[in-house]
Short mmCIF file of C-alpha atoms in Angstrom, two decimals:
data_model
loop_
_atom_site.label_atom_id
_atom_site.label_comp_id
_atom_site.label_asym_id
_atom_site.label_seq_id
_atom_site.Cartn_x
_atom_site.Cartn_y
_atom_site.Cartn_z
CA MET A 164 -76.00 159.88 120.23
CA ALA A 165 -76.61 163.21 118.50
CA GLU A 166 -79.76 165.27 118.74
CA ARG A 167 -82.98 163.40 118.00
CA ASP A 168 -86.00 164.64 116.06
CA LEU A 169 -89.02 164.31 118.37
CA THR A 170 -91.46 165.82 115.87
CA ARG A 171 -91.98 162.55 113.98
CA GLY A 172 -93.02 159.00 114.68
CA PRO A 173 -95.69 157.45 116.94
CA ILE A 174 -96.16 159.64 120.01
CA GLY A 175 -96.70 156.86 122.55
CA ARG A 176 -93.69 154.81 121.53
CA THR A 177 -91.45 157.88 121.12
CA LEU A 178 -92.46 159.26 124.52
CA PHE A 179 -91.98 155.90 126.25
CA TRP A 180 -88.52 155.25 124.83
CA PHE A 181 -87.41 158.83 125.46
CA SER A 182 -88.73 158.78 129.04
CA LEU A 183 -87.20 155.40 129.89
CA PRO A 184 -83.55 156.63 130.11
CA VAL A 185 -84.78 159.68 132.05
CA LEU A 186 -86.51 157.32 134.47
CA GLY A 187 -83.34 155.26 134.67
CA SER A 188 -81.32 158.37 135.49
CA ASN A 189 -83.81 159.36 138.19
CA VAL A 190 -83.71 155.86 139.66
CA LEU A 191 -79.92 155.88 139.76
CA GLN A 192 -79.81 159.33 141.33
CA SER A 193 -82.32 158.46 144.03
CA LEU A 194 -80.90 154.98 144.59
CA ASN A 195 -77.56 156.62 145.14
CA ALA A 196 -79.08 158.99 147.71
CA SER A 197 -80.93 156.13 149.39
CA ILE A 198 -77.79 154.00 149.71
CA ASN A 199 -75.99 156.97 151.20
CA ALA A 200 -78.89 157.39 153.64
CA MET A 201 -78.67 153.70 154.56
CA TRP A 202 -74.96 154.02 155.39
CA ILE A 203 -75.60 157.17 157.41
CA GLY A 204 -78.73 155.93 159.20
CA HIS A 205 -77.55 152.42 160.09
CA TYR A 206 -73.94 153.21 161.04
CA LEU A 207 -73.87 156.87 162.09
CA GLY A 208 -77.29 156.97 163.78
CA GLU A 209 -80.62 158.75 163.53
CA SER A 210 -79.11 162.13 164.39
CA ALA A 211 -76.79 161.91 161.39
CA LEU A 212 -79.70 160.87 159.16
CA THR A 213 -81.71 163.83 160.45
CA ALA A 214 -78.75 166.08 159.62
CA ALA A 215 -78.55 164.79 156.05
CA SER A 216 -82.32 165.24 155.56
CA ASN A 217 -82.18 168.84 156.78
CA ALA A 218 -79.10 169.62 154.69
CA ASN A 219 -80.62 168.22 151.50
CA ILE A 220 -83.81 170.25 151.87
CA LEU A 221 -81.75 173.41 152.37
CA LEU A 222 -79.62 172.65 149.33
CA PHE A 223 -82.73 172.11 147.21
CA PHE A 224 -84.05 175.50 148.28
CA LEU A 225 -80.84 177.41 147.50
CA LEU A 226 -80.59 176.00 143.98
CA GLY A 227 -84.19 176.59 142.96
CA VAL A 228 -83.61 179.66 140.80
CA VAL A 229 -80.55 178.10 139.14
CA PHE A 230 -82.64 175.06 138.30
CA GLY A 231 -85.13 177.35 136.57
CA ILE A 232 -82.38 178.75 134.35
CA SER A 233 -81.47 175.20 133.37
CA MET A 234 -85.11 174.37 132.60
CA ALA A 235 -85.50 177.48 130.43
CA ASN A 236 -82.35 176.48 128.58
CA THR A 237 -83.75 172.99 127.95
CA ILE A 238 -87.00 174.35 126.48
CA LEU A 239 -85.22 176.93 124.33
CA ILE A 240 -82.85 174.29 122.95
CA GLY A 241 -85.81 172.06 122.12
CA GLN A 242 -87.67 174.85 120.33
CA SER A 243 -84.59 175.99 118.39
CA ILE A 244 -83.86 172.42 117.28
CA GLY A 245 -87.49 171.97 116.27
CA ALA A 246 -87.12 175.14 114.18
CA LYS A 247 -83.88 173.72 112.61
CA ASN A 248 -81.90 176.74 113.81
CA ARG A 249 -78.42 175.41 114.69
CA GLU A 250 -76.77 178.80 115.25
CA LEU A 251 -79.45 179.83 117.72
CA THR A 252 -79.00 176.54 119.58
CA GLN A 253 -75.30 177.30 120.04
CA ARG A 254 -76.04 180.84 121.20
CA ILE A 255 -78.52 179.54 123.77
CA VAL A 256 -76.02 176.96 125.06
CA GLY A 257 -73.20 179.50 125.33
CA THR A 258 -75.15 182.26 127.04
CA SER A 259 -76.99 180.01 129.47
CA ALA A 260 -73.86 178.00 130.36
CA THR A 261 -71.86 181.11 131.25
CA PHE A 262 -74.66 182.60 133.31
CA PHE A 263 -75.43 179.27 134.98
CA VAL A 264 -71.83 178.78 136.12
CA LEU A 265 -71.59 182.30 137.54
CA VAL A 266 -74.82 181.97 139.50
CA SER A 267 -74.05 178.49 140.87
CA VAL A 268 -70.62 179.59 142.08
CA ALA A 269 -72.16 182.61 143.82
CA VAL A 270 -74.79 180.45 145.54
CA ALA A 271 -72.09 177.97 146.63
CA LEU A 272 -69.97 180.71 148.21
CA ILE A 273 -72.91 182.24 150.04
CA GLY A 274 -74.13 178.86 151.26
CA TYR A 275 -70.69 177.78 152.50
CA CYS A 276 -70.16 181.00 154.46
CA PHE A 277 -73.57 180.94 156.13
CA THR A 278 -74.10 177.22 156.68
CA PRO A 279 -74.61 177.36 160.49
CA GLU A 280 -77.00 180.29 160.23
CA LEU A 281 -79.05 178.59 157.53
CA LEU A 282 -79.38 175.40 159.56
CA HIS A 283 -80.38 177.43 162.62
CA MET A 284 -83.12 179.12 160.58
CA LEU A 285 -84.35 175.69 159.51
CA GLY A 286 -84.64 174.60 163.14
CA THR A 287 -82.30 171.62 162.79
CA PRO A 288 -82.34 169.65 166.08
CA GLY A 289 -79.32 170.36 168.28
CA ASP A 290 -78.12 166.76 168.33
CA ALA A 291 -77.94 166.80 164.53
CA ARG A 292 -76.54 170.28 163.89
CA ASP A 293 -72.80 169.48 163.95
CA PHE A 294 -73.38 166.59 161.56
CA ALA A 295 -75.40 168.86 159.27
CA VAL A 296 -72.74 171.59 159.16
CA ALA A 297 -69.98 169.11 158.24
CA TYR A 298 -72.12 167.46 155.56
CA LEU A 299 -73.57 170.62 154.02
CA ARG A 300 -70.28 172.50 153.73
CA ILE A 301 -68.77 169.74 151.58
CA ILE A 302 -71.92 169.70 149.47
CA PHE A 303 -71.58 173.44 148.91
CA LEU A 304 -68.00 172.90 147.71
CA ALA A 305 -69.33 170.34 145.25
CA LEU A 306 -72.27 172.45 144.16
CA PRO A 307 -70.86 174.11 140.99
CA VAL A 308 -69.81 170.71 139.65
CA MET A 309 -73.06 169.03 140.64
CA TYR A 310 -75.32 171.57 139.02
CA PHE A 311 -73.28 172.20 135.89
CA TYR A 312 -73.40 168.43 135.43
CA ASN A 313 -77.17 168.56 135.77
CA PHE A 314 -77.30 171.53 133.38
CA VAL A 315 -75.42 169.64 130.63
CA MET A 316 -77.64 166.57 131.00
CA MET A 317 -80.82 168.63 130.76
CA ALA A 318 -79.48 170.42 127.68
CA LEU A 319 -78.87 167.04 126.04
CA ARG A 320 -82.44 166.00 126.81
CA GLY A 321 -83.70 169.22 125.25
CA ALA A 322 -81.85 168.16 122.10
CA GLY A 323 -83.64 164.81 122.18
CA ASP A 324 -80.77 162.75 123.63
CA ALA A 325 -81.81 160.99 126.84
CA ARG A 326 -79.41 158.03 126.57
CA THR A 327 -76.12 159.87 127.07
CA PRO A 328 -77.23 161.42 130.40
CA PHE A 329 -78.29 157.95 131.58
CA ARG A 330 -74.91 156.40 130.79
CA PHE A 331 -73.00 159.04 132.73
CA MET A 332 -75.47 159.01 135.61
CA LEU A 333 -74.71 155.29 135.83
CA LEU A 334 -71.00 156.11 136.11
CA SER A 335 -71.59 158.80 138.74
CA ALA A 336 -73.92 156.67 140.86
CA GLY A 337 -71.59 153.67 140.72
CA LEU A 338 -68.62 155.73 141.88
CA ASP A 339 -70.63 157.38 144.64
CA VAL A 340 -71.90 154.06 145.99
CA ALA A 341 -68.39 152.59 145.95
CA LEU A 342 -66.73 155.60 147.56
CA ASN A 343 -69.29 156.21 150.33
CA PRO A 344 -68.19 153.47 152.76
CA LEU A 345 -64.55 154.16 151.93
CA PHE A 346 -64.80 157.85 152.79
CA ILE A 347 -67.17 157.40 155.76
CA PHE A 348 -65.21 154.66 157.56
CA GLY A 349 -61.77 154.94 155.96
CA TRP A 350 -59.52 152.15 154.73
CA GLY A 351 -55.74 151.92 154.43
CA PRO A 352 -54.32 155.40 153.76
CA VAL A 353 -57.81 156.93 153.55
CA PRO A 354 -58.85 158.28 156.98
CA PRO A 355 -62.48 158.08 158.20
CA PHE A 356 -64.37 161.31 157.50
CA GLY A 357 -67.75 160.35 158.97
CA ILE A 358 -70.78 162.07 157.48
CA ALA A 359 -68.54 164.53 155.60
CA GLY A 360 -67.15 161.53 153.73
CA SER A 361 -70.57 160.84 152.24
CA ALA A 362 -70.66 164.35 150.79
CA GLY A 363 -67.04 164.00 149.65
CA ALA A 364 -67.89 160.82 147.74
CA THR A 365 -70.58 162.76 145.87
CA LEU A 366 -68.08 165.50 145.01
CA VAL A 367 -65.51 163.06 143.59
CA ALA A 368 -68.05 160.91 141.72
CA GLN A 369 -69.79 163.81 140.00
CA SER A 370 -66.51 165.54 139.12
CA VAL A 371 -65.17 162.41 137.42
CA SER A 372 -68.46 161.80 135.60
CA LEU A 373 -68.71 165.42 134.41
CA ALA A 374 -65.16 165.33 133.05
CA ALA A 375 -65.90 162.08 131.19
CA LEU A 376 -69.15 163.48 129.80
CA MET A 377 -67.51 166.66 128.51
CA TYR A 378 -64.73 164.63 126.89
CA THR A 379 -67.32 162.41 125.18
CA LEU A 380 -69.20 165.42 123.78
CA TYR A 381 -65.90 166.80 122.49
CA ARG A 382 -64.80 163.54 120.84
CA ARG A 383 -68.08 162.94 119.02
CA ARG A 384 -68.41 166.61 118.02
CA ASP A 385 -71.86 166.78 119.56
CA PRO A 386 -74.13 169.52 118.16
CA LEU A 387 -74.26 171.10 121.63
CA TRP A 388 -70.46 171.15 121.99
CA LEU A 389 -68.98 174.55 121.24
CA GLN A 390 -65.88 174.14 119.06
CA ARG A 391 -63.06 176.65 119.28
CA GLU A 392 -64.61 178.77 116.55
CA ASP A 393 -67.87 178.78 118.54
CA TRP A 394 -66.37 180.08 121.79
CA LYS A 395 -67.67 183.52 120.86
CA TYR A 396 -71.09 182.23 121.92
CA LEU A 397 -69.87 181.97 125.52
CA ARG A 398 -70.06 185.74 125.65
CA ILE A 399 -73.43 186.52 127.18
CA ASP A 400 -76.02 187.71 124.67
CA PRO A 401 -78.11 190.31 126.57
CA GLY A 402 -81.28 189.60 124.59
CA LEU A 403 -81.07 185.86 125.09
CA LEU A 404 -80.07 186.26 128.73
CA ARG A 405 -83.09 188.44 129.35
CA LEU A 406 -85.34 185.81 127.80
CA ILE A 407 -83.68 182.95 129.71
CA VAL A 408 -83.92 184.79 133.03
CA VAL A 409 -87.50 185.97 132.52
CA LYS A 410 -88.58 182.45 131.56
CA GLY A 411 -86.26 180.68 134.00
CA LEU A 412 -87.10 182.80 137.03
CA PRO A 413 -90.73 181.64 137.34
CA MET A 414 -89.61 178.02 136.88
CA GLY A 415 -86.91 178.53 139.47
CA LEU A 416 -89.42 180.15 141.79
CA GLN A 417 -91.55 177.04 141.44
CA MET A 418 -88.67 175.08 142.94
CA VAL A 419 -88.29 177.73 145.64
CA VAL A 420 -92.01 177.49 146.43
CA ILE A 421 -91.77 173.70 146.71
CA SER A 422 -88.52 173.63 148.66
CA SER A 423 -89.42 176.50 151.00
CA SER A 424 -92.68 174.70 151.72
CA ALA A 425 -90.65 171.56 152.43
CA MET A 426 -88.42 173.54 154.78
CA VAL A 427 -91.42 174.84 156.72
CA MET A 428 -92.84 171.32 156.78
CA MET A 429 -89.51 170.03 158.07
CA GLY A 430 -89.69 172.67 160.79
CA PHE A 431 -93.11 171.31 161.80
CA VAL A 432 -91.77 167.75 161.81
CA ASN A 433 -88.64 168.70 163.76
CA GLY A 434 -90.92 169.81 166.58
CA TYR A 435 -91.83 166.16 167.20
CA GLY A 436 -88.22 165.04 167.80
CA SER A 437 -85.40 163.27 165.99
CA GLN A 438 -87.18 159.91 165.62
CA THR A 439 -90.20 161.43 163.87
CA THR A 440 -87.86 163.51 161.70
CA ALA A 441 -85.88 160.40 160.77
CA ALA A 442 -89.13 158.59 159.92
CA TYR A 443 -90.25 161.49 157.74
CA GLY A 444 -86.83 161.62 156.06
CA VAL A 445 -86.98 157.92 155.20
CA ALA A 446 -90.55 158.19 153.90
CA SER A 447 -89.42 161.11 151.76
CA GLN A 448 -86.62 158.96 150.35
CA LEU A 449 -89.20 156.39 149.28
CA TRP A 450 -91.43 159.06 147.76
CA THR A 451 -88.65 160.03 145.40
CA TYR A 452 -89.10 156.64 143.74
CA VAL A 453 -92.87 157.01 143.58
CA GLN A 454 -92.44 160.36 141.82
CA MET A 455 -89.95 159.08 139.28
CA PRO A 456 -92.28 157.87 136.52
CA ALA A 457 -94.19 161.15 136.57
CA LEU A 458 -91.00 163.22 136.55
CA ALA A 459 -89.55 161.15 133.70
CA ILE A 460 -92.75 161.35 131.66
CA GLY A 461 -93.00 165.07 132.42
CA ALA A 462 -89.44 165.59 131.16
CA GLY A 463 -90.20 163.58 128.03
CA VAL A 464 -93.44 165.45 127.42
CA SER A 465 -91.65 168.78 127.86
CA SER A 466 -88.84 167.91 125.42
CA MET A 467 -91.26 166.56 122.83
CA THR A 468 -93.61 169.52 123.20
CA ALA A 469 -90.77 172.04 122.88
CA GLN A 470 -89.55 170.56 119.60
CA ASN A 471 -93.08 170.30 118.20
CA VAL A 472 -93.85 173.88 119.22
CA GLY A 473 -90.64 174.98 117.47
CA ALA A 474 -91.80 173.15 114.35
CA GLY A 475 -95.35 174.54 114.63
CA LEU A 476 -96.95 171.09 115.03
CA TRP A 477 -99.71 172.00 117.48
CA ASP A 478 -101.88 168.99 116.66
CA ARG A 479 -99.17 166.73 118.10
CA VAL A 480 -98.83 168.87 121.24
CA SER A 481 -102.35 168.02 122.48
CA ARG A 482 -101.85 164.32 121.75
CA ILE A 483 -98.52 164.34 123.62
CA GLY A 484 -100.34 165.59 126.72
CA ARG A 485 -103.02 162.89 126.57
CA VAL A 486 -100.52 160.09 126.05
CA GLY A 487 -98.37 161.40 128.91
CA VAL A 488 -101.27 161.38 131.37
CA GLY A 489 -102.14 157.80 130.39
CA LEU A 490 -98.57 156.61 130.88
CA ASN A 491 -98.48 158.28 134.29
CA PHE A 492 -101.57 156.42 135.49
CA VAL A 493 -100.08 153.08 134.47
CA MET A 494 -96.53 153.57 135.76
CA THR A 495 -97.12 155.64 138.91
CA GLY A 496 -100.17 153.58 139.84
CA ALA A 497 -98.15 150.35 139.65
CA LEU A 498 -95.45 151.79 141.92
CA VAL A 499 -97.97 153.04 144.48
CA ILE A 500 -99.54 149.58 144.70
CA ALA A 501 -96.11 147.98 145.21
CA ILE A 502 -95.17 150.52 147.89
CA LEU A 503 -98.40 149.96 149.83
CA LEU A 504 -98.10 146.16 149.61
CA PHE A 505 -94.48 146.06 150.84
CA ASN A 506 -94.49 149.09 153.11
CA ARG A 507 -92.65 147.65 156.11
CA GLN A 508 -90.09 145.81 154.00
CA PHE A 509 -89.10 149.06 152.31
CA MET A 510 -88.86 150.89 155.64
CA ASN A 511 -86.66 148.12 157.08
CA ALA A 512 -83.99 148.97 154.51
CA PHE A 513 -83.44 152.34 156.19
CA LEU A 514 -84.38 151.97 159.86
CA PRO A 515 -83.91 149.37 162.62
CA GLY A 516 -86.91 147.04 162.69
CA ASP A 517 -87.55 147.40 166.44
CA GLY A 518 -87.48 151.21 166.67
CA TYR A 519 -90.29 153.74 167.05
CA ALA A 520 -89.27 155.53 163.86
CA ILE A 521 -90.15 152.63 161.55
CA SER A 522 -93.79 152.49 162.70
CA VAL A 523 -94.13 156.24 162.17
CA ALA A 524 -92.56 155.96 158.71
CA GLN A 525 -94.99 153.18 157.74
CA HIS A 526 -97.96 155.26 158.79
CA ILE A 527 -96.74 158.36 156.92
CA ASN A 528 -96.32 156.28 153.80
CA THR A 529 -99.82 154.81 154.04
CA VAL A 530 -101.38 158.27 154.29
CA VAL A 531 -99.37 159.97 151.54
CA ALA A 532 -98.17 157.47 148.90
CA TRP A 533 -101.43 157.07 146.92
CA SER A 534 -101.71 160.82 146.29
CA PHE A 535 -98.62 160.81 144.07
CA VAL A 536 -100.87 159.58 141.25
CA LEU A 537 -102.55 163.01 141.43
CA PHE A 538 -99.15 164.67 141.59
CA GLY A 539 -98.10 162.80 138.45
CA VAL A 540 -100.99 164.09 136.34
CA THR A 541 -100.18 167.65 137.42
CA ILE A 542 -96.51 167.21 136.48
CA VAL A 543 -97.39 165.96 132.99
CA LEU A 544 -99.78 168.86 132.36
CA PHE A 545 -97.18 171.34 133.59
CA GLY A 546 -94.62 169.73 131.27
CA VAL A 547 -96.80 170.52 128.27
CA VAL A 548 -97.72 174.10 129.09
CA ARG A 549 -94.24 175.12 130.29
CA ALA A 550 -92.67 173.88 127.06
CA THR A 551 -94.71 176.47 125.16
CA GLY A 552 -93.39 179.29 127.34
CA ALA A 553 -96.41 179.63 129.65
CA VAL A 554 -94.49 179.58 132.92
CA ALA A 555 -96.50 181.92 135.16
CA ALA A 556 -99.61 179.75 135.64
CA PRO A 557 -97.76 176.69 137.05
CA LEU A 558 -96.02 178.99 139.53
CA VAL A 559 -99.33 180.45 140.73
CA ILE A 560 -100.91 176.99 140.99
CA LEU A 561 -98.00 175.63 143.03
CA PHE A 562 -97.98 178.67 145.32
CA VAL A 563 -101.69 178.35 146.05
CA SER A 564 -101.56 174.60 146.67
CA GLN A 565 -98.44 174.81 148.87
CA TRP A 566 -98.68 178.11 150.74
CA VAL A 567 -102.40 178.84 150.74
CA ILE A 568 -103.70 175.29 151.25
CA ARG A 569 -101.11 172.76 152.47
CA LEU A 570 -99.07 174.72 155.01
CA PRO A 571 -101.97 176.58 156.69
CA PHE A 572 -103.85 173.28 156.94
CA ALA A 573 -100.87 171.52 158.54
CA TRP A 574 -100.22 174.42 160.90
CA GLN A 575 -103.78 174.94 162.08
CA MET A 576 -104.86 171.31 162.27
CA GLN A 577 -101.84 170.29 164.35
CA LYS A 578 -103.71 171.82 167.27
CA HIS A 579 -106.31 169.08 166.91
CA TRP A 580 -104.57 166.21 165.10
CA GLY A 581 -100.92 166.63 166.03
CA ALA A 582 -98.44 165.28 163.45
CA GLU A 583 -101.32 163.60 161.61
CA ALA A 584 -102.24 167.01 160.14
CA ILE A 585 -98.81 167.23 158.51
CA TRP A 586 -99.20 163.90 156.75
CA TRP A 587 -102.75 164.60 155.47
CA SER A 588 -101.73 168.00 154.14
CA PHE A 589 -99.87 166.23 151.30
CA PRO A 590 -102.91 164.59 149.64
CA LEU A 591 -104.88 167.80 150.13
CA GLY A 592 -102.22 169.92 148.42
CA PHE A 593 -101.84 167.46 145.52
CA ALA A 594 -105.62 167.38 144.95
CA VAL A 595 -105.94 171.17 144.86
CA SER A 596 -102.95 171.45 142.52
CA LEU A 597 -104.45 168.89 140.13
CA VAL A 598 -107.86 170.60 139.97
CA MET A 599 -106.25 173.95 139.17
CA ALA A 600 -103.85 172.41 136.61
CA LEU A 601 -106.72 170.68 134.81
CA ALA A 602 -108.68 173.92 134.67
CA TYR A 603 -105.74 175.84 133.21
CA TYR A 604 -104.92 173.08 130.73
CA LYS A 605 -108.50 173.08 129.44
CA TRP A 606 -109.31 176.79 129.48
CA GLY A 607 -105.99 178.63 129.84
CA ARG A 608 -104.47 180.60 126.95
CA TRP A 609 -101.27 178.60 126.62
CA ARG A 610 -101.96 177.07 123.20
CA GLY A 611 -100.30 179.00 120.42
CA MET A 612 -97.58 180.38 122.70
CA ARG A 613 -93.88 179.89 122.06
CA MET A 614 -90.68 181.27 123.52
CA LEU A 615 -88.98 181.57 120.14
CA SER A 616 -89.95 182.53 116.62
CA GLY A 617 -88.56 179.94 114.22
CA GLY A 618 -86.06 180.64 111.48
CA ALA A 619 -82.47 180.75 110.40
CA LYS A 620 -80.43 183.42 112.12
CA LEU A 621 -81.90 184.64 115.37
CA ALA A 622 -85.09 184.21 117.30
CA VAL A 623 -85.52 185.95 120.59
CA ALA A 624 -89.06 186.24 121.87
CA PRO A 625 -90.57 189.15 123.78
CA VAL A 626 -90.10 188.64 127.47
CA LYS A 627 -93.63 188.83 128.73
CA ASP A 628 -95.39 185.59 129.73
CA ALA A 629 -94.94 184.13 126.25
CA VAL A 630 -95.13 184.93 122.58
CA SER A 631 -98.23 183.77 120.81
CA ALA A 632 -96.92 182.12 117.68
CA PRO A 633 -98.74 181.20 114.50
CA ALA A 634 -99.64 177.56 114.37
CA GLY A 635 -99.16 175.59 111.21
CA PRO A 636 -97.04 173.02 109.51
CA SER A 637 -93.90 175.16 109.36
CA PRO A 638 -92.14 177.58 111.71
CA ALA A 639 -92.95 181.26 111.52
CA PRO A 640 -90.44 183.63 109.94
CA ILE A 641 -87.95 185.21 112.26
CA VAL A 642 -86.81 188.74 112.82
CA SER A 643 -83.33 188.98 111.33
CA PRO A 644 -80.72 191.34 112.78
CA SER A 645 -80.35 192.78 109.29
CA SER A 646 -83.93 194.00 109.37
CA GLY A 647 -82.91 196.76 111.74
CA GLU A 648 -85.36 195.67 114.45
CA SER A 649 -84.43 194.99 118.06
CA LEU A 650 -83.75 191.37 119.00
CA THR A 651 -86.33 191.68 121.76
CA GLU A 652 -89.64 193.44 121.59
CA ASP A 653 -90.20 196.70 123.40
CA PRO A 654 -92.05 195.53 126.53
CA ARG A 655 -94.17 198.67 126.43
CA ARG A 656 -95.59 197.75 123.02
CA PRO A 657 -98.54 195.32 122.73
CA ILE A 658 -97.74 191.89 121.37
CA GLU A 659 -100.01 190.97 118.50
CA SER A 660 -100.83 187.31 118.65
CA ARG A 661 -102.25 184.83 116.20
CA GLU A 662 -104.37 181.80 116.88
CA ALA A 663 -103.49 178.19 117.24
CA PRO A 664 -106.15 175.96 115.70
CA GLY A 665 -109.34 176.16 117.69
CA GLU A 666 -107.94 178.58 120.27
CA SER A 667 -108.59 182.20 121.04
CA THR A 668 -105.96 184.85 120.68
CA GLU A 669 -104.46 186.84 123.50
CA THR A 670 -102.95 190.30 123.52
CA ARG A 671 -100.54 191.03 126.34
CA PRO A 672 -99.66 194.55 127.40
#
């Protein structure tokens, strides 16, 4: 499927059918991780499961900034496609792909070399540390493949194609599930690798799927595929790179804020022993499913908003946000009800039914699961405002809710409530985040912003918080290289902004 125009058609139906393959991809990805956790937990023990939980949180932290670059790329592609600017789309793909590969390789090398030290900093329990080192080092070897694969899929979604990523996620997940028991336990000429085999299965599965995906894009001459004559776009464009980094860094820092908070939280949980850590790890696995509708809708909202911003269709942007929030209440609410009704049955899939860990996991789930409805609304609102280029406010909101509210509450209240304070810090953090997100969505100056100016040859925005773009039925004119002006604004010069309908203007120094 080639790029899809998300600026036309009924918003509710378009958003639902775009989000559905994204949801399917998220389900497959998390189901894959859950099946791996089941193999590890049931057959290698709770210490191995604790090791995998610690390793995955650390990996999430180290890739936060790279994820932000990928998100910025997705939004820029959406806005350039909405502006009908094919050359700019190719320049964005080329510059961001080159930079993304370089950064992911650097992070992989650093992570591989310092794996024991990183796990020590995390406070990984001693009985799980050897497992964690073996697992995490293989994951670091796989990291460039894993995250370039994710980068390509997010770029396709920015172009309006959510089905192709789903098909190849299905291939990757199927291979991973099939290879996990083979590599963990061995069979025939394949020796048993233990927990490292689980990571090795991920490496092989994602490598095969990425190769197949790239071949498919080449064969169908996808608009995002750079033909031989387009290889010049792989040379980094300094103006575009500056924009991508300045926009991607706050989004990456959001992931760092979330993952570093999770690491501190894991440190708190580790203090209660391996069984509590295993229970928390299993509950976290289940939460990934509860989050999926919101994340899928948020991705759909972001892609739709980016294309409509690029086309200057601001009236549709507000409606996209409202429809997204409604879908979240229906889909996330239904999952939360199912999780609460069948709590023990879900926990039994990961943990022995007669152990202490399963009762702890059930209790954690009862305290936390309902609050993901609040989380979902926040994600949808963030999806709208980030797609316009307003990336600083979500970062501030997340930092306050995680580091000013959730972690201090969990730390201080443990003196009185013990581990219970950790579990209740989740609903508290989600509630604070939602209140702040609603306030910014209603009164913040994000309407009228855009990362790009539409047009035919080049469109690189100033690299402050965002460019305030004229709203209207057609994209604004661009600054052409032939005009003699710089491709990026002088950051010392004020940015003159124009209003979106019904919104105030903003001048940024």
